[in-house]
Short mmCIF file of C-alpha atoms and ligand atoms in Angstrom, two decimals:
data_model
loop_
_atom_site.label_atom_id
_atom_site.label_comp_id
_atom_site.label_asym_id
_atom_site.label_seq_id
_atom_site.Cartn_x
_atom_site.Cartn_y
_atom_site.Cartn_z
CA UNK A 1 5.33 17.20 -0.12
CA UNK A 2 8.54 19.37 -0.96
CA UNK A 3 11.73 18.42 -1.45
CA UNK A 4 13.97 19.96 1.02
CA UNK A 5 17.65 20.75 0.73
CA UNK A 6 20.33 19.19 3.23
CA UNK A 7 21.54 22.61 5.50
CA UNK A 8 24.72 20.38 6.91
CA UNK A 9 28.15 19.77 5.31
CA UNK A 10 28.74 15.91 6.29
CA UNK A 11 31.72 14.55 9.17
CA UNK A 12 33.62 12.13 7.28
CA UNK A 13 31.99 9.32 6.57
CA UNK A 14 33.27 5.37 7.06
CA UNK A 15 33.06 3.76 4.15
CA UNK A 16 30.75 1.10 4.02
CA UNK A 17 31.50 -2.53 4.28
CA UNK A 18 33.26 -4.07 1.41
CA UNK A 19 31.91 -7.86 1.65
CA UNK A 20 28.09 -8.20 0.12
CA UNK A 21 25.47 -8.17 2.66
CA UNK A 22 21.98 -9.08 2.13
CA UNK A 23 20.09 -7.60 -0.41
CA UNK A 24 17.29 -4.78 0.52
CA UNK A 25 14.83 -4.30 -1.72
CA UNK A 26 12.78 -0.98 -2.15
CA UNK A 27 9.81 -2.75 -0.67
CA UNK A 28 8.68 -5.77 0.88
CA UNK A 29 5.07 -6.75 1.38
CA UNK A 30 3.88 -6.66 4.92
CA UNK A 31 2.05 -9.91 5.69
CA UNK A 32 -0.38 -10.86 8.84
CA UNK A 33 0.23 -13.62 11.27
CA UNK A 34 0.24 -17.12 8.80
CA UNK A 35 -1.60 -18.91 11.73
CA UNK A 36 -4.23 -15.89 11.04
CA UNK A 37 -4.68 -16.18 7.23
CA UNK A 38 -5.03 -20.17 8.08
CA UNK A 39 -8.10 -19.23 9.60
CA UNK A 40 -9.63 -17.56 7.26
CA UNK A 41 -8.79 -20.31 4.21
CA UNK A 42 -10.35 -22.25 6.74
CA UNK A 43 -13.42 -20.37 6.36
CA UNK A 44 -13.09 -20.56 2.53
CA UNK A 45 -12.73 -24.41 2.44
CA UNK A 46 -15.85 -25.04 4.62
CA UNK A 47 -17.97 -22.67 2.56
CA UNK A 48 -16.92 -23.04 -1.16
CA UNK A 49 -17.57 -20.04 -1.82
CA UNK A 50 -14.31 -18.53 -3.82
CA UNK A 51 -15.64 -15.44 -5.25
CA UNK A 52 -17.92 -13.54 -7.08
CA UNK A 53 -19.32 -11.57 -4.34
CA UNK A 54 -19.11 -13.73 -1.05
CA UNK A 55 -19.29 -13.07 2.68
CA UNK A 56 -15.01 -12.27 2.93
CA UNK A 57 -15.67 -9.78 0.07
CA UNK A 58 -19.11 -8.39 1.62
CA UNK A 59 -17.13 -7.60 5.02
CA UNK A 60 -14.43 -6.18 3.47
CA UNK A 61 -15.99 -3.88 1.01
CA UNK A 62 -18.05 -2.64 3.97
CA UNK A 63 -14.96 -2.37 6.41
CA UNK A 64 -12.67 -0.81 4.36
CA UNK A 65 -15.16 2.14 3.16
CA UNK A 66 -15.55 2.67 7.04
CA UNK A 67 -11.25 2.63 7.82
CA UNK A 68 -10.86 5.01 5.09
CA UNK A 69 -13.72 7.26 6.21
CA UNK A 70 -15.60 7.15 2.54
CA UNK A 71 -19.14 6.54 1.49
CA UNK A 72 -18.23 3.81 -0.43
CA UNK A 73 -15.92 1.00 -1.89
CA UNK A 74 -16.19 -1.48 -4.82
CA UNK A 75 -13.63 -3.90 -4.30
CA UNK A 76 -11.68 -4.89 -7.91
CA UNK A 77 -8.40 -7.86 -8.96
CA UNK A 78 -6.25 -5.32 -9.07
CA UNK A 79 -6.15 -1.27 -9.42
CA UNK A 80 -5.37 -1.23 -13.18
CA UNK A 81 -8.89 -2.68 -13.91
CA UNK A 82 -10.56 -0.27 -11.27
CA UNK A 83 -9.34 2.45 -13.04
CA UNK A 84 -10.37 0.92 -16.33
CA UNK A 85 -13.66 0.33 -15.03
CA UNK A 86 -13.92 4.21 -13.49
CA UNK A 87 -13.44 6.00 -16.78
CA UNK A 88 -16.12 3.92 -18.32
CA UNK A 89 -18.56 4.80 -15.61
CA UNK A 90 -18.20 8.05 -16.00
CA UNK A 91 -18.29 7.59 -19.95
CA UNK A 92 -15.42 9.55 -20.22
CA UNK A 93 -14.25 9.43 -23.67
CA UNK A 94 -12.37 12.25 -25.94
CA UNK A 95 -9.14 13.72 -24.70
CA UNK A 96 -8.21 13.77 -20.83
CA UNK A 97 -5.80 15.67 -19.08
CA UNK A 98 -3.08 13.80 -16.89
CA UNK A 99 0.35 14.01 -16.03
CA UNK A 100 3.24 12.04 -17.15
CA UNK A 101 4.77 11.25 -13.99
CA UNK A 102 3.14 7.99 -12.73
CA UNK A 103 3.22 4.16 -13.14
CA UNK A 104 2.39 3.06 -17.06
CA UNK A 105 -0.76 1.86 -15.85
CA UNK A 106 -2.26 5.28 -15.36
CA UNK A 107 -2.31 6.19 -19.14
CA UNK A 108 -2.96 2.66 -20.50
CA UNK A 109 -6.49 2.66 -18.91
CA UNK A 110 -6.99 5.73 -21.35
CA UNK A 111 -5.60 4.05 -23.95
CA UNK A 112 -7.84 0.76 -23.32
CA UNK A 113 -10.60 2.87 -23.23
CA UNK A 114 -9.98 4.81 -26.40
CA UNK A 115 -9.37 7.62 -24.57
CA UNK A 116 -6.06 10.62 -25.95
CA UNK A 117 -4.05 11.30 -23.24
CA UNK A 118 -2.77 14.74 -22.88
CA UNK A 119 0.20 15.49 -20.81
CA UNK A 120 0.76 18.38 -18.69
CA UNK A 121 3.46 19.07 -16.50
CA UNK A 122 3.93 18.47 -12.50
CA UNK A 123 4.57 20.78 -9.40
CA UNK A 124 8.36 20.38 -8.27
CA UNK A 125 7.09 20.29 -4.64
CA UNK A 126 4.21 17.09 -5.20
CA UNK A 127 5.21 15.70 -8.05
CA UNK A 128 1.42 16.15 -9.06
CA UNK A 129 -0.54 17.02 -11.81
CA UNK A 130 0.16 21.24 -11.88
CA UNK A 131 -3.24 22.66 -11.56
CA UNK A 132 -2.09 26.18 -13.38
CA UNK A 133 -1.26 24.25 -16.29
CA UNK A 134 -4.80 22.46 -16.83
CA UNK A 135 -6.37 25.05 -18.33
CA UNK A 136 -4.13 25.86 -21.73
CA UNK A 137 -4.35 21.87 -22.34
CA UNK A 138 -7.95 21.69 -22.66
CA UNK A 139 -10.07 21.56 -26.26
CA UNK A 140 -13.39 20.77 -26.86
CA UNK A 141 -12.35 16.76 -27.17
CA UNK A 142 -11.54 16.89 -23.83
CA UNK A 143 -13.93 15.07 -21.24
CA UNK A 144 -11.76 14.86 -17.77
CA UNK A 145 -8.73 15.35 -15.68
CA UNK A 146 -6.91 12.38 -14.44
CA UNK A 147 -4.73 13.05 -11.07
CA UNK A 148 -2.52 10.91 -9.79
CA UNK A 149 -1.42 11.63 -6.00
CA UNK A 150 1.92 10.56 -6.18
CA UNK A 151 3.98 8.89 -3.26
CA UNK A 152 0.66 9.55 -1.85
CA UNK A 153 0.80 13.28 -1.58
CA UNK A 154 -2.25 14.74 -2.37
CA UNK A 155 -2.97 16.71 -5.53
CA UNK A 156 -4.80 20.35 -5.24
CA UNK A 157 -8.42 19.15 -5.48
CA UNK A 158 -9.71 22.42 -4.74
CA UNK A 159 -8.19 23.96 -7.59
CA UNK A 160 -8.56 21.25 -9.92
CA UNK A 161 -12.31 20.88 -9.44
CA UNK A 162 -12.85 24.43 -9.98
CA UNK A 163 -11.16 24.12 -13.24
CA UNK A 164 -13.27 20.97 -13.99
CA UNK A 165 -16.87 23.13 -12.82
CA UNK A 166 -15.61 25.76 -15.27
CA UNK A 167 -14.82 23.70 -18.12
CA UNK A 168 -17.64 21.07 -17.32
CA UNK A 169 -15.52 18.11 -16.82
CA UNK A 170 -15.48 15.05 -14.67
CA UNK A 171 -12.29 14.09 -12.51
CA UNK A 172 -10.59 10.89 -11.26
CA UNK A 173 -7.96 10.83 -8.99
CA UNK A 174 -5.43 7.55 -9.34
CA UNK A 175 -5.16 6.98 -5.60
CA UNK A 176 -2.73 3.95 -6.51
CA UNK A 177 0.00 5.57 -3.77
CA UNK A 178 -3.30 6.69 -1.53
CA UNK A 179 -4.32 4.56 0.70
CA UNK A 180 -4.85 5.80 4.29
CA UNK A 181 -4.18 9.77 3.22
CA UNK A 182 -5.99 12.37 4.61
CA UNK A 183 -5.88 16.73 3.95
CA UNK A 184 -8.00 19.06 5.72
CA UNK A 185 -11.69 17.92 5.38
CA UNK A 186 -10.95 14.00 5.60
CA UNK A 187 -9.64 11.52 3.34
CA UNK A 188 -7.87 12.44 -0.15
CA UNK A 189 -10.06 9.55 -1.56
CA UNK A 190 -13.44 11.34 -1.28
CA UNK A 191 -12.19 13.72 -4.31
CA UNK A 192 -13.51 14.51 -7.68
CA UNK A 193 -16.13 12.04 -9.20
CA UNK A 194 -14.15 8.81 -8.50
CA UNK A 195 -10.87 7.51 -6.74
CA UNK A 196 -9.00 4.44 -7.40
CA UNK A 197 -6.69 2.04 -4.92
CA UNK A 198 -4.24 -0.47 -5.69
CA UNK A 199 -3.70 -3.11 -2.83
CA UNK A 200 -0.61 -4.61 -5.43
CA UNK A 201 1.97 -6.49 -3.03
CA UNK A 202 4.61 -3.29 -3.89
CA UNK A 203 1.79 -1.02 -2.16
CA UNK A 204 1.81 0.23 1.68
CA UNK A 205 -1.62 -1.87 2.12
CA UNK A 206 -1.32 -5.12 -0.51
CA UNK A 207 -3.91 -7.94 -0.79
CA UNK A 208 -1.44 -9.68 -3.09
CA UNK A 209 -3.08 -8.28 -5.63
CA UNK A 210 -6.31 -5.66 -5.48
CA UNK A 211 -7.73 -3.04 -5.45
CA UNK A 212 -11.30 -0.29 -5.27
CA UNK A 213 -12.83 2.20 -6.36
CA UNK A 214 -13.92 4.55 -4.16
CA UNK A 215 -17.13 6.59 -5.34
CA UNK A 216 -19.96 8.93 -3.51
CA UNK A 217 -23.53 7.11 -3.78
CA UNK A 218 -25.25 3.87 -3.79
CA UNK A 219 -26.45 4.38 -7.19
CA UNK A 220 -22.65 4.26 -8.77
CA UNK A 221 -21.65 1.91 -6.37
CA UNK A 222 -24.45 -0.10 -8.41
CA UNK A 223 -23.13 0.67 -11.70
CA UNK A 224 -19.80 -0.20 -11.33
CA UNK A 225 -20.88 -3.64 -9.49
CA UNK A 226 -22.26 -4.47 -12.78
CA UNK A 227 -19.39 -3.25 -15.34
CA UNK A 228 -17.38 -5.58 -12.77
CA UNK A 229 -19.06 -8.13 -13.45
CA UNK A 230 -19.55 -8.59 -17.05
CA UNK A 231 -22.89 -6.11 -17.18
CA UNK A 232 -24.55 -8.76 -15.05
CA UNK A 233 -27.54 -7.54 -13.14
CA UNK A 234 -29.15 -10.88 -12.79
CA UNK A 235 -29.37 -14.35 -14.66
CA UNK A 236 -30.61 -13.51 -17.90
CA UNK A 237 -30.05 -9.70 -17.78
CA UNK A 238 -26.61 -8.08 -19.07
CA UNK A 239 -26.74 -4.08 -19.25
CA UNK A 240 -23.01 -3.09 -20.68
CA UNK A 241 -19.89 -4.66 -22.17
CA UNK A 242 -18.47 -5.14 -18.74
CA UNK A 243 -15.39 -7.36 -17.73
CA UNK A 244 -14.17 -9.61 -15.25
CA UNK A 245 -12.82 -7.47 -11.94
CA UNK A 246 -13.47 -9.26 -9.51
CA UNK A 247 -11.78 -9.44 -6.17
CA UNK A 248 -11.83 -13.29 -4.86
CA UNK A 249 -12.62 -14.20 -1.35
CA UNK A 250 -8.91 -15.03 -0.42
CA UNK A 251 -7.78 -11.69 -1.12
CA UNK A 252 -10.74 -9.84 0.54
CA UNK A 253 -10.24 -12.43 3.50
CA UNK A 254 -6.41 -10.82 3.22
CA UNK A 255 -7.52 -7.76 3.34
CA UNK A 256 -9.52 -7.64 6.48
CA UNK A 257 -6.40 -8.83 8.23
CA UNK A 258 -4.25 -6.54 6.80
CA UNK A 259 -6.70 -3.43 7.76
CA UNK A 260 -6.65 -5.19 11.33
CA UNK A 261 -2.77 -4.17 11.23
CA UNK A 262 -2.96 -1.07 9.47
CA UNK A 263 -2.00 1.30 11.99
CA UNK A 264 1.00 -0.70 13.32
CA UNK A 265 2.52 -0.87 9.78
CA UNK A 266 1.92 3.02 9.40
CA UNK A 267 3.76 3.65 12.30
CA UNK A 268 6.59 1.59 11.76
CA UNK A 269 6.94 3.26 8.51
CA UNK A 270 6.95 6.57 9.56
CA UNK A 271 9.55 5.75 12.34
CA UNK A 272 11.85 4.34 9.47
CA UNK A 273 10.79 7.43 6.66
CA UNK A 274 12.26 10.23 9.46
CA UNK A 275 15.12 8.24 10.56
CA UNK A 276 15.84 8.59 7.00
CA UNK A 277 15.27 12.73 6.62
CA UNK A 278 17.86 12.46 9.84
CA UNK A 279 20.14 10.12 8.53
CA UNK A 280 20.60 12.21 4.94
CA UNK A 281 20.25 15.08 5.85
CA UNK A 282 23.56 16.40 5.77
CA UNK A 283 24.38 15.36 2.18
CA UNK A 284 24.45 18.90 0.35
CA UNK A 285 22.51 17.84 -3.49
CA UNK A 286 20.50 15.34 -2.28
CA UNK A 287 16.67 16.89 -1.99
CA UNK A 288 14.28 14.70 0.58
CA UNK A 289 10.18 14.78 0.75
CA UNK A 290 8.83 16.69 3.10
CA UNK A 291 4.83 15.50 2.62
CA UNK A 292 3.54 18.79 4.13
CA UNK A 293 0.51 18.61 2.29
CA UNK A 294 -0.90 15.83 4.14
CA UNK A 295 -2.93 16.10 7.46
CA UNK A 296 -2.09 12.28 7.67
CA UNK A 297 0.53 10.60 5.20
CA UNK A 298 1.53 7.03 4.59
CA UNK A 299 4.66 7.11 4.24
CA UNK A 300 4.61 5.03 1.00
CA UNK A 301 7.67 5.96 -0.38
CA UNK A 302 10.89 7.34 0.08
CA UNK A 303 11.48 9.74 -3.44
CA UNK A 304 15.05 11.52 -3.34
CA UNK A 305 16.12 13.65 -5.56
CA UNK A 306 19.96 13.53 -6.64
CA UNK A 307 20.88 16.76 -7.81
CA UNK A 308 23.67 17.86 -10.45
CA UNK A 309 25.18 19.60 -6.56
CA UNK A 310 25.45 15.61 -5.23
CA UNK A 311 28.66 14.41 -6.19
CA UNK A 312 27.21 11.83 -8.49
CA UNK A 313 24.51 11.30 -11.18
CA UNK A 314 21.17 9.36 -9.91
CA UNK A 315 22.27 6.60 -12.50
CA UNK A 316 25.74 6.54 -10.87
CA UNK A 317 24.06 6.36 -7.49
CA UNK A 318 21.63 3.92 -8.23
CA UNK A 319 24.43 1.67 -10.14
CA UNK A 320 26.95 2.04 -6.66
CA UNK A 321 23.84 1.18 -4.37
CA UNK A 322 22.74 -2.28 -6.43
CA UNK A 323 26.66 -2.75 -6.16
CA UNK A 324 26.01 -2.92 -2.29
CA UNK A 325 22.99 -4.92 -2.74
CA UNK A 326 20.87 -2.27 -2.28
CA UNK A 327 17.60 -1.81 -4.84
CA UNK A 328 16.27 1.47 -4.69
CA UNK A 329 13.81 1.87 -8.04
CA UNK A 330 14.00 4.78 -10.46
CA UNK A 331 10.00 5.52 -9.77
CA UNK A 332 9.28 7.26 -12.86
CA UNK A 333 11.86 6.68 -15.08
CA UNK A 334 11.52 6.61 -17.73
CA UNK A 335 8.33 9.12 -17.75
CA UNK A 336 4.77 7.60 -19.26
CA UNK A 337 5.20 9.93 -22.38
CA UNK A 338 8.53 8.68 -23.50
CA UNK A 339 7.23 5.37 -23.77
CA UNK A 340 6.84 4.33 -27.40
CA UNK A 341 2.60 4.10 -27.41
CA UNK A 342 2.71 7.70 -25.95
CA UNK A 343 5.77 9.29 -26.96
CA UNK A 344 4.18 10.69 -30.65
CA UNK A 345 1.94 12.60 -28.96
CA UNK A 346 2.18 16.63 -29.26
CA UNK A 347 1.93 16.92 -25.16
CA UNK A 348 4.33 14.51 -24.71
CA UNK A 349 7.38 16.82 -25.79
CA UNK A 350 10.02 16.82 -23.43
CA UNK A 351 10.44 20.55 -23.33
CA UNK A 352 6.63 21.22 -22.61
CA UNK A 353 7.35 18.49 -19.36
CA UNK A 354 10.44 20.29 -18.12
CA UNK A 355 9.60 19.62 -14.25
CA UNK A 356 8.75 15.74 -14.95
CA UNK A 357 11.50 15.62 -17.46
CA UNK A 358 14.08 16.69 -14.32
CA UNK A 359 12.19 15.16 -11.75
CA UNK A 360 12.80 11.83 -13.58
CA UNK A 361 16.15 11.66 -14.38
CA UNK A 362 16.92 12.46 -10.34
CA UNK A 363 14.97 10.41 -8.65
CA UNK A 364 15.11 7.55 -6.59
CA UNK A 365 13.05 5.61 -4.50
CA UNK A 366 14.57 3.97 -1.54
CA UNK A 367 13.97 0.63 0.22
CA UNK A 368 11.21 1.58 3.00
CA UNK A 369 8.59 -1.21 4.47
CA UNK A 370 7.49 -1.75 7.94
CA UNK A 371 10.09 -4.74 8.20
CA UNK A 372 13.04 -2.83 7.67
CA UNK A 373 14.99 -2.09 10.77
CA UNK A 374 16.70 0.72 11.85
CA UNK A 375 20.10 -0.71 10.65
CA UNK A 376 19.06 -1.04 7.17
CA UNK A 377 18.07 2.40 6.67
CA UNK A 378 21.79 3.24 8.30
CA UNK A 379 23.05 0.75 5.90
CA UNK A 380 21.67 2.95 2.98
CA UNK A 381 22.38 6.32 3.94
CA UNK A 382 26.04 4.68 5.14
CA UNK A 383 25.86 3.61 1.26
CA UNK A 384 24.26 6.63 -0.18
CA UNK A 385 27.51 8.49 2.34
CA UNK A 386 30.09 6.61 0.77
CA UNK A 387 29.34 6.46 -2.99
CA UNK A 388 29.42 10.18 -2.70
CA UNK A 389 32.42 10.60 -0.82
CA UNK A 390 34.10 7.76 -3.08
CA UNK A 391 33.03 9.52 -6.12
CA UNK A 392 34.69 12.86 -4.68
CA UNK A 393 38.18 10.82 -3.71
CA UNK A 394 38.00 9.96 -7.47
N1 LIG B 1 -1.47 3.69 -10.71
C1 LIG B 1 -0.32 3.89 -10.04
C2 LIG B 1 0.06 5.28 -9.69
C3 LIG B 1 0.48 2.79 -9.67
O1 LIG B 1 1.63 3.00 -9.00
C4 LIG B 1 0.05 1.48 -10.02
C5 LIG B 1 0.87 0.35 -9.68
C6 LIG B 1 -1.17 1.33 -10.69
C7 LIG B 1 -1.90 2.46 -11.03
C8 LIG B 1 -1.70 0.01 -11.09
O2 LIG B 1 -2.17 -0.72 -9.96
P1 LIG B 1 -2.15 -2.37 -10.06
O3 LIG B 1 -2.93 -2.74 -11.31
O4 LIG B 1 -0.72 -2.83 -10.06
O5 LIG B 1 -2.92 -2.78 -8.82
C9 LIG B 1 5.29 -2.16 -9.25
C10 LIG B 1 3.91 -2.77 -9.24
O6 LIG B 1 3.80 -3.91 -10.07
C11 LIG B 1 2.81 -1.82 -9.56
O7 LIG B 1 1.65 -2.35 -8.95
C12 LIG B 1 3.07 -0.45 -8.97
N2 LIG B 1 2.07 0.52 -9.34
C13 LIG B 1 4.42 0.05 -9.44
C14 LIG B 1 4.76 1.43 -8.91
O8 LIG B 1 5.42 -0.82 -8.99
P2 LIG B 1 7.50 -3.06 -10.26
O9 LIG B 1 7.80 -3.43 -11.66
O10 LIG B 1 8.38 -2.07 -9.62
O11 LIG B 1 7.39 -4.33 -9.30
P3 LIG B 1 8.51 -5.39 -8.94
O12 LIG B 1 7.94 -6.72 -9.22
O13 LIG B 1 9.81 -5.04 -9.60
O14 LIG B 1 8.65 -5.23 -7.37
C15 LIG B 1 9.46 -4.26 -6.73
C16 LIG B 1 10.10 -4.91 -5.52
O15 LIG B 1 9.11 -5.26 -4.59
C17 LIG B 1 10.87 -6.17 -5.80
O16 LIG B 1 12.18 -5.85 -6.08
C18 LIG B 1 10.75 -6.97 -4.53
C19 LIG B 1 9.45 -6.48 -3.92
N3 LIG B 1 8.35 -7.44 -4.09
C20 LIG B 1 7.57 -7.38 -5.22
C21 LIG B 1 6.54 -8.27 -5.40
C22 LIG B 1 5.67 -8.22 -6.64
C23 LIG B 1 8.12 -8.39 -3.12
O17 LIG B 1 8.85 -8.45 -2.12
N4 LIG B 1 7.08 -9.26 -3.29
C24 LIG B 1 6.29 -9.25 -4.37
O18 LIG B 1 5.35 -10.05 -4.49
O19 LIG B 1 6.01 -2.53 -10.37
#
């Protein structure tokens, strides 16, 4: 993805309407057919069986790793414990490399593992992890890189597992934004040693909460069903401090619903996502994605950027769009190293994160799901239109 510049000074633009309309959120969860997911708590009732590894979990394991075009998937509660789960493994421990533009979550399963984050900076174009920086960061403490492909764009795996080969380290890619991505050769998930996914409501494919690690061979796949599940192997025999991960039946029985209407959703969201590049593209300062980097995207989110050439701040923007009761979300503000648990640490310096540091202050995600319509995305840019043109009356 790049962010593109708007080429078109704007026609005056009508200000939007003055009397609150209903609110538009940046997401809202797509949802199958209730008549559907009756069925399948049917299915539940009449077999008692509620989780730890049932038939809706079996099935869905099996038919996800085959929509996604991976070897395999271990299904976990929720992507923050897949991840927690993936570093330990690997037995990653030491220092790892990551970047500071992401959701909290992507550091704290360092931290819960012990593990020293250490920051580098992003590519303007991606937002991702900036392979040419990787090298400088690493010591001999350091174990792994952690990628995150943000907004679902995916990172440059080539170059980052070159690095790793070099420097003999493992990598895992935070696939949180991920799901359903592909770049030449097939899906971004098959990367490095291990991928997570989230399926968190907020996410383009949601099992209310969920989510998987993706990994190469039956043997891992093994592995990581134990550390799932407490260390259990069998009855009497536990191999490793593992914890609780695991997915229940009503969310896997979700799940194969929602992969049923995938593709629909996908569509629908890419329909809304360019009627969007249209609609805003003639705002001079405002920078929109361009996910070139994807062979197939998912059109997760909407990420623009409001330059110091738009009119108005991203903080002024943001405040004049919840005025309109619309909620874009400042995804990542503030940035993972500024928080007070990271913020001590030497790579998380502002000035050695100059392109996060910027990247954060201008961003903003707008509303997109697969139930917005075509007027609400002409409501926002209308809204987006107005503030600016407001801003330049003032
Ligand atoms: N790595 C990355 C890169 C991630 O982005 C995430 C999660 C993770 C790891 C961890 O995966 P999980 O452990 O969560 O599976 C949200 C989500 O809570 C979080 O899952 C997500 N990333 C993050 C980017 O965003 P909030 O604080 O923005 O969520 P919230 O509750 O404010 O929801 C945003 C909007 O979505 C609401 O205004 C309305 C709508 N919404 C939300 C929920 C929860 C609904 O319509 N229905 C709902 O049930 O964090």
């Amino acid at each position: 993805m790049k962010f593109q510049t708007a080429l078109r000074e704007p026609a005056h633009t009508p200000p939007a309407q003055l009397d609150v309309e209903e609110p538009i959120f940046v997401t809202k969860p797509h949802l199958p057919p209730l008549e559907d997911f009756i069925d399948t708590l049917r299915q539940i009732w009449a077999s008692k069986v509620l989780t730890n590894g049932g038939p809706l979990h079996a099935a869905f394991e099996e038919a996800l790793a085959r929509y996604l075009g991976v070897e395999h998937a271990v299904l976990f509660a929720n992507g923050t414990l897949a991840l927690v789960t993936a570093l330990q493994a690997l037995r990653i421990g030491g220092e790892v490399i990551t970047t500071p533009y992401s959701f909290v979550a992507t550091a704290h399963a360092l931290l819960w593992n012990d593990i020293k984050p250490v920051f580098v900076d992003v590519e303007p174009d991606t937002c991702n992890i900036d392979p040419e920086l990787i090298e400088s960061a690493i010591t001999p403490a350091t174990t792994a890189i952690l990628g995150v492909h943000c907004y679902g764009n995916p990172c440059k795996a080539a170059r980052i597992q070159q690095i790793a080969d070099n420097y003999n380290l493992r990598v895992i890619y935070d696939g949180a934004h991920a799901f359903g991505v592909t770049d030449v050769g097939g899906s971004v998930l098959r990367h490095g040693d291990l991928t997570i996914l989230s399926f968190h409501a907020t996410k383009v494919f949601n099992t209310f909460e969920g989510g998987a690690i993706i990994c190469p061979d039956a043997r891992t796949k093994r592995l990581i069903g134990h550390l799932k599940n407490f260390g259990f192997v069998d009855e009497v025999t536990v191999v490793a401090t593992g914890i609780n991960g695991k997915m229940s039946e009503i969310n896997a029985g979700l799940g194969l619903l929602q992969l049923r209407d995938f593709d629909s959703v996908l569509q629908r969201r890419k329909a809304l996502y360019e009627q969007y590049l249209e609609a805003l593209a003639a705002l001079p300062g405002l920078l929109l994605p361009t996910p070139e980097h994807a062979t197939k995207y998912n059109y997760s989110y909407f990420p623009v950027r409001v330059t110091p050439a738009f009119a108005i701040s991203r903080d002024d923007l943001y405040a004049r769009l919840r005025r309109q009761n619309i909620f874009g979300r400042r995804y990542f503000f503030p940035l993972i190293s500024e928080f007070p648990m990271y913020r001590g640490l030497p790579s998380a310096a502002a000035d050695r994160l100059p392109v996060a540091t910027q990247i954060s202050r201008e961003v903003i995600c707008l509303p997109l799901y697969p139930d917005m319509t075509p007027g609400d995305v002409r409501r926002v840019a209308r809204a987006i239109a107005s503030a600016r043109d407001e801003a330049n009356q003032q």
